[in-house]
Coordinates of C-alpha atoms in Angstrom, one line a residue:
M1 CA 27.1 -176.7 -81.3
S2 CA 26.3 -173.4 -79.1
V3 CA 25.3 -170.2 -81.2
K4 CA 25.0 -166.8 -80.2
I5 CA 23.6 -163.7 -81.6
R6 CA 26.2 -160.8 -81.1
L7 CA 28.1 -157.8 -82.5
K8 CA 30.6 -157.8 -85.2
R9 CA 32.8 -154.7 -85.1
I10 CA 33.6 -153.1 -88.1
G11 CA 34.3 -149.4 -89.0
K12 CA 37.2 -146.7 -88.3
K13 CA 39.0 -146.3 -85.2
H14 CA 37.1 -144.4 -82.6
K15 CA 33.6 -144.5 -85.2
P16 CA 32.2 -148.0 -84.4
I17 CA 29.7 -149.9 -86.4
Y18 CA 28.3 -153.1 -85.5
H19 CA 26.8 -155.8 -87.8
I20 CA 24.3 -158.2 -85.5
V21 CA 25.5 -161.8 -86.5
V22 CA 24.5 -165.2 -85.8
A23 CA 27.6 -167.2 -85.0
D24 CA 29.4 -170.0 -83.3
S25 CA 30.0 -169.5 -79.6
R26 CA 33.8 -170.6 -80.2
S27 CA 34.4 -168.3 -83.3
P28 CA 36.4 -164.7 -82.7
R29 CA 34.5 -161.6 -82.5
N30 CA 35.0 -160.6 -86.1
G31 CA 35.6 -164.3 -87.3
K32 CA 33.2 -166.4 -89.5
F33 CA 29.7 -166.2 -88.8
I34 CA 26.4 -168.0 -89.7
E35 CA 24.2 -165.0 -90.8
K36 CA 24.1 -161.5 -91.0
I37 CA 20.6 -160.4 -89.5
G38 CA 21.3 -156.5 -88.9
S39 CA 23.6 -153.4 -88.1
Y40 CA 23.8 -151.5 -85.5
N41 CA 25.5 -147.5 -85.4
P42 CA 25.6 -146.0 -81.8
N43 CA 27.1 -142.9 -83.6
T44 CA 24.2 -141.6 -84.6
N45 CA 21.8 -139.8 -81.9
P46 CA 19.4 -141.7 -81.2
P47 CA 21.7 -144.8 -82.1
S48 CA 20.2 -146.7 -85.4
T49 CA 19.3 -150.3 -86.0
V50 CA 18.2 -152.2 -88.8
L51 CA 17.2 -155.6 -88.5
K52 CA 15.6 -158.4 -90.3
M53 CA 13.1 -158.8 -88.1
N54 CA 11.8 -162.4 -89.1
N55 CA 15.7 -163.8 -89.5
A56 CA 15.9 -162.7 -85.8
V57 CA 12.8 -164.5 -84.5
S58 CA 13.5 -167.5 -86.4
W59 CA 17.1 -167.7 -84.8
L60 CA 15.6 -166.9 -81.0
I61 CA 12.9 -169.7 -81.5
K62 CA 15.7 -172.2 -82.5
G63 CA 17.8 -171.6 -79.6
A64 CA 20.1 -169.1 -80.4
Q65 CA 21.5 -167.1 -77.2
P66 CA 21.8 -163.0 -77.6
T67 CA 24.3 -161.2 -75.8
D68 CA 23.5 -158.7 -73.2
T69 CA 24.1 -155.9 -75.8
V70 CA 22.2 -157.7 -78.6
R71 CA 19.2 -158.4 -75.9
S72 CA 18.9 -155.1 -75.4
I73 CA 18.6 -154.0 -78.9
F74 CA 16.3 -156.6 -79.6
S75 CA 14.0 -155.8 -76.5
K76 CA 13.8 -151.8 -77.8
N77 CA 13.0 -152.9 -81.5
G78 CA 10.3 -155.7 -80.5
V79 CA 11.8 -158.7 -81.4
L80 CA 11.8 -160.6 -78.0
L81 CA 8.1 -159.6 -78.0
K82 CA 7.5 -160.8 -81.1
K83 CA 9.1 -164.0 -80.4
H84 CA 7.1 -164.0 -76.8
L85 CA 3.7 -163.6 -79.1
L86 CA 4.5 -166.4 -81.3
E87 CA 5.5 -168.8 -78.5
G88 CA 1.9 -168.1 -77.5
V89 CA 0.5 -169.2 -81.0
K90 CA 2.3 -172.3 -80.7
R91 CA 0.4 -173.1 -77.3
G92 CA -2.9 -172.6 -78.5
G93 CA -3.5 -169.3 -76.2
L94 CA -3.2 -166.7 -79.2
S95 CA -4.5 -166.4 -83.0
D96 CA -2.3 -165.2 -85.6
E97 CA -4.7 -162.1 -86.0
E98 CA -4.5 -161.4 -82.2
V99 CA -0.4 -161.4 -82.5
H100 CA -0.3 -159.0 -85.2
K101 CA -2.7 -156.7 -83.5
K102 CA -1.0 -156.7 -80.1
F103 CA 2.7 -156.3 -82.2
N104 CA 1.1 -153.5 -84.3
F105 CA -0.5 -151.7 -81.4
W106 CA 2.8 -151.8 -79.3
K107 CA 4.9 -150.6 -82.8
N108 CA 2.7 -147.6 -83.1
K109 CA 2.8 -146.9 -79.3
N110 CA 6.4 -147.1 -79.4
L111 CA 7.2 -144.8 -82.3
S112 CA 4.8 -142.0 -81.1

């Protein structure tokens, strides 16, 4: 079973809001999904995103493939960076303290 992380459209006509969901790649866009891991609202300026960071990283590590738009959202929120750092821990290149330190540094730099 191929698992994708993608957007599920909700909201009114001309005012879309999206749920970020983990779903089987064969299911339809607004069909059955495995887990909801966040939401994305492109109507606000700047677009607002709510994510369950740990769940998103967990699914990426398990092999779920994000769509291009979700990959962009994850990149802006640091999910891909956290996954990359955690893979460094698994390979023995980094410690947990270094991961938290680097991630918090990146987070503080981008929030300013």
